[in-house]
């Protein structure tokens, strides 16, 4: 990330790796209800009543949260939290923690990273993270949508996180744990490029033109901007990914078939279902994650400097 002067002691790759995972878990704890509301809104429209009409249970992000609390209790907002934290610890550590290392790889160790090198680094770490952590994302989405599955089937789909992993592997095969990997790689390549590159460039410009110093307001501004741009760019792929990963076996032939079915049955607006909770979640998640991540790096750097300074 931008902001480290040549004279500063830069954090190691290991610090960035574990720091990114820790910061992402902290951000998930705070913003998880918004993510759950987003998933419920995104899958709404798949079910139809006996008369063939679309079932509309949730209206708006706060209406969705209110409905869930009334009908399912407050704990429903944190359905899939364990899988969500597992996902962030493995997923964010790779896609965010290794971004700087990958950026240096593409620039062959120089500090002059152009937009092309940043985009390549974002795409690479995003794809690596999905390939590694996809099962945790599948289980998280299934849990967040579980009440809908319980209503349709009469029973809950999974009794716990480990049961979900075992059940999916047993009933759908190991490939079931990587369901939606294609659209998720596409989504996270887009998310990483828009999120990390936007944050990186905006922070760099703020520091370059002395608008702010490398502190909390700077990190807040860059993170908020990155969240907004990312939501606009990634929402269509995110909706398709959520629908496809949550679908029962055989419902969709592929992610493309899922997208075509959505367009045919619900129209183009379906691809931006849950946009407001997506933005609220991604914007707030970016702010909490990047601010926490920057503070972790600064704290570790101060500790390293204190160890290396003469007594």
mmCIF file of C-alpha atoms in Angstrom:
data_model
loop_
_atom_site.group_PDB
_atom_site.id
_atom_site.type_symbol
_atom_site.label_atom_id
_atom_site.label_comp_id
_atom_site.label_asym_id
_atom_site.label_seq_id
_atom_site.Cartn_x
_atom_site.Cartn_y
_atom_site.Cartn_z
ATOM 1 C CA UNK A 1 0.000 0.000 0.000
ATOM 2 C CA UNK A 2 1.037 3.599 -0.509
ATOM 3 C CA UNK A 3 2.262 5.754 2.315
ATOM 4 C CA UNK A 4 5.495 4.066 3.456
ATOM 5 C CA UNK A 5 8.501 6.305 3.029
ATOM 6 C CA UNK A 6 11.836 4.792 2.020
ATOM 7 C CA UNK A 7 13.305 5.635 5.440
ATOM 8 C CA UNK A 8 10.472 3.871 7.266
ATOM 9 C CA UNK A 9 10.708 0.276 8.422
ATOM 10 C CA UNK A 10 8.230 -1.472 6.153
ATOM 11 C CA UNK A 11 6.094 -4.287 7.605
ATOM 12 C CA UNK A 12 7.052 -7.775 6.474
ATOM 13 C CA UNK A 13 4.899 -9.951 4.229
ATOM 14 C CA UNK A 14 3.986 -12.092 7.250
ATOM 15 C CA UNK A 15 2.758 -9.025 9.174
ATOM 16 C CA UNK A 16 0.645 -7.962 6.206
ATOM 17 C CA UNK A 17 -0.697 -11.522 5.736
ATOM 18 C CA UNK A 18 -1.861 -12.057 9.323
ATOM 19 C CA UNK A 19 -2.704 -8.387 9.854
ATOM 20 C CA UNK A 20 -5.074 -8.401 6.873
ATOM 21 C CA UNK A 21 -6.823 -11.558 8.108
ATOM 22 C CA UNK A 22 -7.215 -10.169 11.628
ATOM 23 C CA UNK A 23 -8.503 -6.801 10.397
ATOM 24 C CA UNK A 24 -10.969 -8.525 8.046
ATOM 25 C CA UNK A 25 -12.332 -10.698 10.872
ATOM 26 C CA UNK A 26 -12.847 -7.616 13.036
ATOM 27 C CA UNK A 27 -14.646 -5.856 10.166
ATOM 28 C CA UNK A 28 -16.846 -8.927 9.606
ATOM 29 C CA UNK A 29 -17.909 -9.019 13.266
ATOM 30 C CA UNK A 30 -19.186 -5.451 12.988
ATOM 31 C CA UNK A 31 -20.801 -5.592 9.529
ATOM 32 C CA UNK A 32 -22.086 -9.205 9.344
ATOM 33 C CA UNK A 33 -25.810 -8.305 9.802
ATOM 34 C CA UNK A 34 -25.594 -6.088 6.709
ATOM 35 C CA UNK A 35 -24.039 -8.950 4.755
ATOM 36 C CA UNK A 36 -26.803 -11.327 5.849
ATOM 37 C CA UNK A 37 -29.454 -8.779 4.802
ATOM 38 C CA UNK A 38 -27.711 -8.430 1.439
ATOM 39 C CA UNK A 39 -27.818 -12.206 0.855
ATOM 40 C CA UNK A 40 -31.533 -12.408 1.765
ATOM 41 C CA UNK A 41 -32.374 -9.579 -0.651
ATOM 42 C CA UNK A 42 -30.246 -11.082 -3.416
ATOM 43 C CA UNK A 43 -31.943 -14.502 -3.294
ATOM 44 C CA UNK A 44 -35.412 -12.965 -3.020
ATOM 45 C CA UNK A 45 -37.291 -13.604 -6.243
ATOM 46 C CA UNK A 46 -36.133 -17.192 -6.707
ATOM 47 C CA UNK A 47 -39.247 -18.479 -4.891
ATOM 48 C CA UNK A 48 -42.786 -18.019 -6.211
ATOM 49 C CA UNK A 49 -46.176 -18.533 -4.598
ATOM 50 C CA UNK A 50 -48.645 -21.221 -5.701
ATOM 51 C CA UNK A 51 -50.293 -18.591 -7.959
ATOM 52 C CA UNK A 52 -46.976 -18.064 -9.722
ATOM 53 C CA UNK A 53 -46.382 -14.630 -8.240
ATOM 54 C CA UNK A 54 -43.010 -13.554 -6.937
ATOM 55 C CA UNK A 55 -42.735 -13.812 -3.149
ATOM 56 C CA UNK A 56 -41.574 -10.516 -1.628
ATOM 57 C CA UNK A 57 -40.723 -10.944 2.037
ATOM 58 C CA UNK A 58 -37.994 -8.339 2.499
ATOM 59 C CA UNK A 59 -38.042 -4.642 1.606
ATOM 60 C CA UNK A 60 -34.854 -2.618 1.970
ATOM 61 C CA UNK A 61 -31.848 -3.283 4.136
ATOM 62 C CA UNK A 62 -33.285 -2.074 7.425
ATOM 63 C CA UNK A 63 -36.675 -3.589 6.644
ATOM 64 C CA UNK A 64 -34.926 -6.917 6.022
ATOM 65 C CA UNK A 65 -33.048 -6.706 9.310
ATOM 66 C CA UNK A 66 -36.255 -5.764 11.141
ATOM 67 C CA UNK A 67 -38.181 -8.657 9.558
ATOM 68 C CA UNK A 68 -35.443 -11.132 10.418
ATOM 69 C CA UNK A 69 -35.275 -10.008 14.043
ATOM 70 C CA UNK A 70 -39.068 -10.208 14.404
ATOM 71 C CA UNK A 71 -39.543 -13.577 12.714
ATOM 72 C CA UNK A 72 -36.273 -15.375 13.472
ATOM 73 C CA UNK A 73 -34.688 -13.550 16.397
ATOM 74 C CA UNK A 74 -31.540 -11.383 16.600
ATOM 75 C CA UNK A 75 -29.200 -14.386 16.284
ATOM 76 C CA UNK A 76 -30.381 -14.916 12.706
ATOM 77 C CA UNK A 77 -28.394 -11.823 11.686
ATOM 78 C CA UNK A 78 -25.227 -13.752 12.485
ATOM 79 C CA UNK A 79 -26.118 -17.003 10.683
ATOM 80 C CA UNK A 80 -22.887 -18.321 9.170
ATOM 81 C CA UNK A 81 -20.596 -16.128 11.285
ATOM 82 C CA UNK A 82 -18.176 -18.984 12.052
ATOM 83 C CA UNK A 83 -17.774 -19.792 8.362
ATOM 84 C CA UNK A 84 -17.549 -16.048 7.666
ATOM 85 C CA UNK A 85 -14.629 -15.635 10.067
ATOM 86 C CA UNK A 86 -12.949 -18.740 8.653
ATOM 87 C CA UNK A 87 -13.392 -17.226 5.218
ATOM 88 C CA UNK A 88 -11.911 -13.862 6.142
ATOM 89 C CA UNK A 89 -8.920 -15.324 7.968
ATOM 90 C CA UNK A 90 -7.979 -17.413 4.946
ATOM 91 C CA UNK A 91 -9.407 -15.243 2.182
ATOM 92 C CA UNK A 92 -8.463 -11.695 3.169
ATOM 93 C CA UNK A 93 -5.003 -12.799 4.302
ATOM 94 C CA UNK A 94 -4.259 -13.839 0.723
ATOM 95 C CA UNK A 95 -6.076 -11.225 -1.371
ATOM 96 C CA UNK A 96 -5.149 -8.205 0.777
ATOM 97 C CA UNK A 97 -2.091 -9.367 2.702
ATOM 98 C CA UNK A 98 -0.198 -10.528 -0.400
ATOM 99 C CA UNK A 99 -1.243 -7.589 -2.623
ATOM 100 C CA UNK A 100 1.919 -5.548 -2.016
ATOM 101 C CA UNK A 101 4.140 -8.593 -2.529
ATOM 102 C CA UNK A 102 2.405 -9.426 -5.796
ATOM 103 C CA UNK A 103 2.622 -5.786 -6.889
ATOM 104 C CA UNK A 104 6.384 -5.888 -6.339
ATOM 105 C CA UNK A 105 6.557 -9.148 -8.272
ATOM 106 C CA UNK A 106 4.944 -7.535 -11.322
ATOM 107 C CA UNK A 107 7.159 -4.431 -11.058
ATOM 108 C CA UNK A 108 10.247 -6.623 -10.493
ATOM 109 C CA UNK A 109 10.958 -5.146 -7.084
ATOM 110 C CA UNK A 110 10.669 -1.452 -7.982
ATOM 111 C CA UNK A 111 8.451 1.026 -6.113
ATOM 112 C CA UNK A 112 7.048 2.593 -9.309
ATOM 113 C CA UNK A 113 3.850 0.580 -9.758
ATOM 114 C CA UNK A 114 1.633 1.666 -12.635
ATOM 115 C CA UNK A 115 -2.090 1.029 -12.940
ATOM 116 C CA UNK A 116 -1.431 -2.124 -14.985
ATOM 117 C CA UNK A 117 0.783 -3.681 -12.327
ATOM 118 C CA UNK A 118 -1.747 -2.856 -9.600
ATOM 119 C CA UNK A 119 -4.607 -4.376 -11.589
ATOM 120 C CA UNK A 120 -2.594 -7.522 -12.275
ATOM 121 C CA UNK A 121 -1.693 -7.831 -8.597
ATOM 122 C CA UNK A 122 -5.328 -7.380 -7.569
ATOM 123 C CA UNK A 123 -6.574 -9.973 -10.065
ATOM 124 C CA UNK A 124 -3.898 -12.479 -9.056
ATOM 125 C CA UNK A 125 -4.405 -12.322 -5.293
ATOM 126 C CA UNK A 126 -8.186 -12.264 -5.715
ATOM 127 C CA UNK A 127 -8.123 -15.450 -7.815
ATOM 128 C CA UNK A 128 -5.644 -17.139 -5.447
ATOM 129 C CA UNK A 129 -7.836 -16.355 -2.459
ATOM 130 C CA UNK A 130 -10.980 -17.803 -4.058
ATOM 131 C CA UNK A 131 -9.238 -21.005 -5.127
ATOM 132 C CA UNK A 132 -8.032 -21.448 -1.538
ATOM 133 C CA UNK A 133 -11.044 -20.343 0.508
ATOM 134 C CA UNK A 134 -14.102 -21.059 -1.679
ATOM 135 C CA UNK A 135 -15.576 -23.793 0.619
ATOM 136 C CA UNK A 136 -15.858 -21.311 3.492
ATOM 137 C CA UNK A 137 -17.741 -18.880 1.229
ATOM 138 C CA UNK A 138 -20.180 -21.580 0.065
ATOM 139 C CA UNK A 139 -20.968 -22.580 3.674
ATOM 140 C CA UNK A 140 -21.335 -18.935 4.761
ATOM 141 C CA UNK A 141 -23.853 -18.161 2.003
ATOM 142 C CA UNK A 142 -25.810 -21.374 2.683
ATOM 143 C CA UNK A 143 -26.114 -20.472 6.372
ATOM 144 C CA UNK A 144 -27.132 -16.888 5.684
ATOM 145 C CA UNK A 145 -29.923 -18.151 3.430
ATOM 146 C CA UNK A 146 -30.797 -21.153 5.612
ATOM 147 C CA UNK A 147 -34.207 -19.997 6.851
ATOM 148 C CA UNK A 148 -35.399 -19.767 3.278
ATOM 149 C CA UNK A 149 -34.215 -23.342 2.773
ATOM 150 C CA UNK A 150 -35.898 -24.408 6.003
ATOM 151 C CA UNK A 151 -39.203 -22.905 4.852
ATOM 152 C CA UNK A 152 -39.017 -24.692 1.509
ATOM 153 C CA UNK A 153 -37.898 -28.087 2.771
ATOM 154 C CA UNK A 154 -39.465 -28.190 6.228
ATOM 155 C CA UNK A 155 -36.139 -28.714 8.001
ATOM 156 C CA UNK A 156 -32.909 -26.837 8.419
ATOM 157 C CA UNK A 157 -30.311 -27.692 5.823
ATOM 158 C CA UNK A 158 -27.374 -27.821 8.272
ATOM 159 C CA UNK A 159 -27.050 -28.129 12.036
ATOM 160 C CA UNK A 160 -23.621 -26.541 12.298
ATOM 161 C CA UNK A 161 -20.591 -25.323 10.361
ATOM 162 C CA UNK A 162 -18.731 -28.643 10.266
ATOM 163 C CA UNK A 163 -21.991 -30.452 9.470
ATOM 164 C CA UNK A 164 -22.393 -28.117 6.484
ATOM 165 C CA UNK A 165 -18.946 -29.002 5.125
ATOM 166 C CA UNK A 166 -19.624 -32.734 5.589
ATOM 167 C CA UNK A 167 -23.161 -32.618 4.178
ATOM 168 C CA UNK A 168 -22.184 -30.658 1.073
ATOM 169 C CA UNK A 169 -19.250 -32.987 0.395
ATOM 170 C CA UNK A 170 -21.449 -36.071 0.914
ATOM 171 C CA UNK A 171 -24.510 -34.967 -1.080
ATOM 172 C CA UNK A 172 -22.897 -32.825 -3.794
ATOM 173 C CA UNK A 173 -19.372 -34.188 -3.876
ATOM 174 C CA UNK A 174 -16.149 -32.332 -3.186
ATOM 175 C CA UNK A 175 -16.935 -30.143 -6.195
ATOM 176 C CA UNK A 176 -19.977 -28.884 -4.272
ATOM 177 C CA UNK A 177 -17.656 -27.084 -1.856
ATOM 178 C CA UNK A 178 -16.218 -25.190 -4.808
ATOM 179 C CA UNK A 179 -19.646 -24.427 -6.304
ATOM 180 C CA UNK A 180 -19.694 -21.008 -7.911
ATOM 181 C CA UNK A 181 -15.905 -20.841 -7.968
ATOM 182 C CA UNK A 182 -15.943 -19.427 -11.509
ATOM 183 C CA UNK A 183 -18.239 -16.464 -10.836
ATOM 184 C CA UNK A 184 -16.544 -15.957 -7.478
ATOM 185 C CA UNK A 185 -13.116 -15.711 -9.120
ATOM 186 C CA UNK A 186 -14.602 -13.194 -11.568
ATOM 187 C CA UNK A 187 -16.256 -11.273 -8.745
ATOM 188 C CA UNK A 188 -13.138 -11.162 -6.599
ATOM 189 C CA UNK A 189 -10.885 -10.196 -9.467
ATOM 190 C CA UNK A 190 -13.259 -7.252 -9.989
ATOM 191 C CA UNK A 191 -13.563 -6.547 -6.259
ATOM 192 C CA UNK A 192 -9.825 -6.717 -5.653
ATOM 193 C CA UNK A 193 -9.006 -4.524 -8.623
ATOM 194 C CA UNK A 194 -11.598 -1.900 -7.748
ATOM 195 C CA UNK A 195 -11.202 -2.102 -3.962
ATOM 196 C CA UNK A 196 -7.439 -2.401 -3.431
ATOM 197 C CA UNK A 197 -6.334 -0.423 -6.480
ATOM 198 C CA UNK A 198 -8.824 2.389 -5.756
ATOM 199 C CA UNK A 199 -7.754 2.523 -2.105
ATOM 200 C CA UNK A 200 -4.086 2.423 -3.102
ATOM 201 C CA UNK A 201 -4.380 5.194 -5.715
ATOM 202 C CA UNK A 202 -6.639 7.512 -3.681
ATOM 203 C CA UNK A 203 -4.428 7.192 -0.601
ATOM 204 C CA UNK A 204 -1.339 7.839 -2.737
ATOM 205 C CA UNK A 205 -2.897 10.968 -4.288
ATOM 206 C CA UNK A 206 -4.012 12.296 -0.889
ATOM 207 C CA UNK A 207 -0.465 11.961 0.435
ATOM 208 C CA UNK A 208 1.175 13.184 -2.777
ATOM 209 C CA UNK A 209 -0.786 16.457 -2.799
ATOM 210 C CA UNK A 210 -0.575 16.888 1.001
ATOM 211 C CA UNK A 211 -4.353 16.926 1.384
ATOM 212 C CA UNK A 212 -4.034 14.826 4.545
ATOM 213 C CA UNK A 213 -1.290 13.048 6.402
ATOM 214 C CA UNK A 214 -1.022 9.258 6.617
ATOM 215 C CA UNK A 215 -3.544 8.909 9.436
ATOM 216 C CA UNK A 216 -7.160 8.010 10.232
ATOM 217 C CA UNK A 217 -8.978 10.642 8.059
ATOM 218 C CA UNK A 218 -6.853 9.662 5.053
ATOM 219 C CA UNK A 219 -7.552 5.950 5.546
ATOM 220 C CA UNK A 220 -11.269 6.633 6.094
ATOM 221 C CA UNK A 221 -11.619 8.690 2.894
ATOM 222 C CA UNK A 222 -9.730 6.197 0.724
ATOM 223 C CA UNK A 223 -11.625 3.220 2.181
ATOM 224 C CA UNK A 224 -15.073 4.826 1.757
ATOM 225 C CA UNK A 225 -14.338 5.740 -1.869
ATOM 226 C CA UNK A 226 -13.057 2.233 -2.589
ATOM 227 C CA UNK A 227 -16.202 0.697 -1.085
ATOM 228 C CA UNK A 228 -18.555 2.820 -3.197
ATOM 229 C CA UNK A 229 -16.767 2.197 -6.491
ATOM 230 C CA UNK A 230 -16.431 -1.519 -5.779
ATOM 231 C CA UNK A 231 -20.158 -1.915 -5.034
ATOM 232 C CA UNK A 232 -21.145 -0.317 -8.349
ATOM 233 C CA UNK A 233 -18.740 -2.474 -10.345
ATOM 234 C CA UNK A 234 -19.168 -5.811 -8.567
ATOM 235 C CA UNK A 235 -22.882 -5.994 -7.666
ATOM 236 C CA UNK A 236 -24.099 -7.904 -10.782
ATOM 237 C CA UNK A 237 -21.469 -10.623 -10.389
ATOM 238 C CA UNK A 238 -22.063 -10.746 -6.641
ATOM 239 C CA UNK A 239 -25.796 -11.405 -7.074
ATOM 240 C CA UNK A 240 -25.162 -14.205 -9.583
ATOM 241 C CA UNK A 241 -22.519 -15.707 -7.290
ATOM 242 C CA UNK A 242 -24.888 -15.686 -4.307
ATOM 243 C CA UNK A 243 -27.804 -17.198 -6.263
ATOM 244 C CA UNK A 244 -25.628 -19.917 -7.806
ATOM 245 C CA UNK A 245 -23.850 -20.940 -4.587
ATOM 246 C CA UNK A 246 -27.126 -21.092 -2.656
ATOM 247 C CA UNK A 247 -29.004 -23.072 -5.329
ATOM 248 C CA UNK A 248 -29.953 -26.723 -4.926
ATOM 249 C CA UNK A 249 -28.269 -29.310 -7.134
ATOM 250 C CA UNK A 250 -29.435 -29.093 -10.748
ATOM 251 C CA UNK A 251 -31.305 -25.795 -10.460
ATOM 252 C CA UNK A 252 -28.814 -23.975 -12.665
ATOM 253 C CA UNK A 253 -26.510 -25.585 -15.214
ATOM 254 C CA UNK A 254 -23.858 -22.930 -14.755
ATOM 255 C CA UNK A 255 -23.295 -19.398 -13.509
ATOM 256 C CA UNK A 256 -24.110 -18.119 -17.008
ATOM 257 C CA UNK A 257 -27.378 -20.088 -16.962
ATOM 258 C CA UNK A 258 -28.139 -18.520 -13.572
ATOM 259 C CA UNK A 259 -27.558 -15.023 -14.986
ATOM 260 C CA UNK A 260 -29.697 -15.724 -18.065
ATOM 261 C CA UNK A 261 -32.519 -17.118 -15.894
ATOM 262 C CA UNK A 262 -32.411 -14.019 -13.700
ATOM 263 C CA UNK A 263 -32.555 -11.722 -16.722
ATOM 264 C CA UNK A 264 -35.451 -13.655 -18.260
ATOM 265 C CA UNK A 265 -37.549 -14.010 -15.080
ATOM 266 C CA UNK A 266 -36.749 -10.812 -13.179
ATOM 267 C CA UNK A 267 -35.202 -8.352 -15.601
ATOM 268 C CA UNK A 268 -31.915 -6.373 -15.410
ATOM 269 C CA UNK A 269 -32.791 -4.761 -12.063
ATOM 270 C CA UNK A 270 -32.325 -8.181 -10.446
ATOM 271 C CA UNK A 271 -28.558 -7.824 -10.862
ATOM 272 C CA UNK A 272 -28.598 -4.887 -8.448
ATOM 273 C CA UNK A 273 -30.818 -6.493 -5.823
ATOM 274 C CA UNK A 274 -29.428 -5.747 -2.391
ATOM 275 C CA UNK A 275 -27.376 -2.803 -3.718
ATOM 276 C CA UNK A 276 -27.945 -0.611 -0.667
ATOM 277 C CA UNK A 277 -26.998 -3.271 1.894
ATOM 278 C CA UNK A 278 -24.081 -4.193 -0.372
ATOM 279 C CA UNK A 279 -22.860 -0.605 -0.294
ATOM 280 C CA UNK A 280 -23.546 -0.136 3.414
ATOM 281 C CA UNK A 281 -21.799 -3.405 4.142
ATOM 282 C CA UNK A 282 -18.868 -2.989 1.750
ATOM 283 C CA UNK A 283 -18.391 0.684 2.560
ATOM 284 C CA UNK A 284 -18.426 0.124 6.315
ATOM 285 C CA UNK A 285 -16.420 -3.101 5.946
ATOM 286 C CA UNK A 286 -13.749 -1.273 3.944
ATOM 287 C CA UNK A 287 -13.525 1.516 6.497
ATOM 288 C CA UNK A 288 -13.215 -0.822 9.492
ATOM 289 C CA UNK A 289 -10.882 -3.247 7.710
ATOM 290 C CA UNK A 290 -8.470 -0.723 6.175
ATOM 291 C CA UNK A 291 -8.328 1.478 9.278
ATOM 292 C CA UNK A 292 -7.683 -1.581 11.472
ATOM 293 C CA UNK A 293 -5.168 -2.991 8.988
ATOM 294 C CA UNK A 294 -3.220 0.275 8.830
ATOM 295 C CA UNK A 295 -3.185 0.518 12.632
ATOM 296 C CA UNK A 296 -1.966 -3.076 12.996
ATOM 297 C CA UNK A 297 0.867 -2.413 10.551
ATOM 298 C CA UNK A 298 1.839 0.833 12.300
ATOM 299 C CA UNK A 299 1.763 -0.801 15.740
ATOM 300 C CA UNK A 300 3.921 -3.725 14.582
ATOM 301 C CA UNK A 301 6.368 -1.311 12.913
ATOM 302 C CA UNK A 302 6.668 0.676 16.150
ATOM 303 C CA UNK A 303 7.317 -2.521 18.091
ATOM 304 C CA UNK A 304 9.965 -3.596 15.551
ATOM 305 C CA UNK A 305 11.642 -0.194 15.732
ATOM 306 C CA UNK A 306 11.712 -0.318 19.541
ATOM 307 C CA UNK A 307 13.369 -3.742 19.412
ATOM 308 C CA UNK A 308 15.995 -2.626 16.898
ATOM 309 C CA UNK A 309 16.794 0.736 18.526
ATOM 310 C CA UNK A 310 19.868 0.738 20.828
ATOM 311 C CA UNK A 311 19.254 0.700 24.570
#
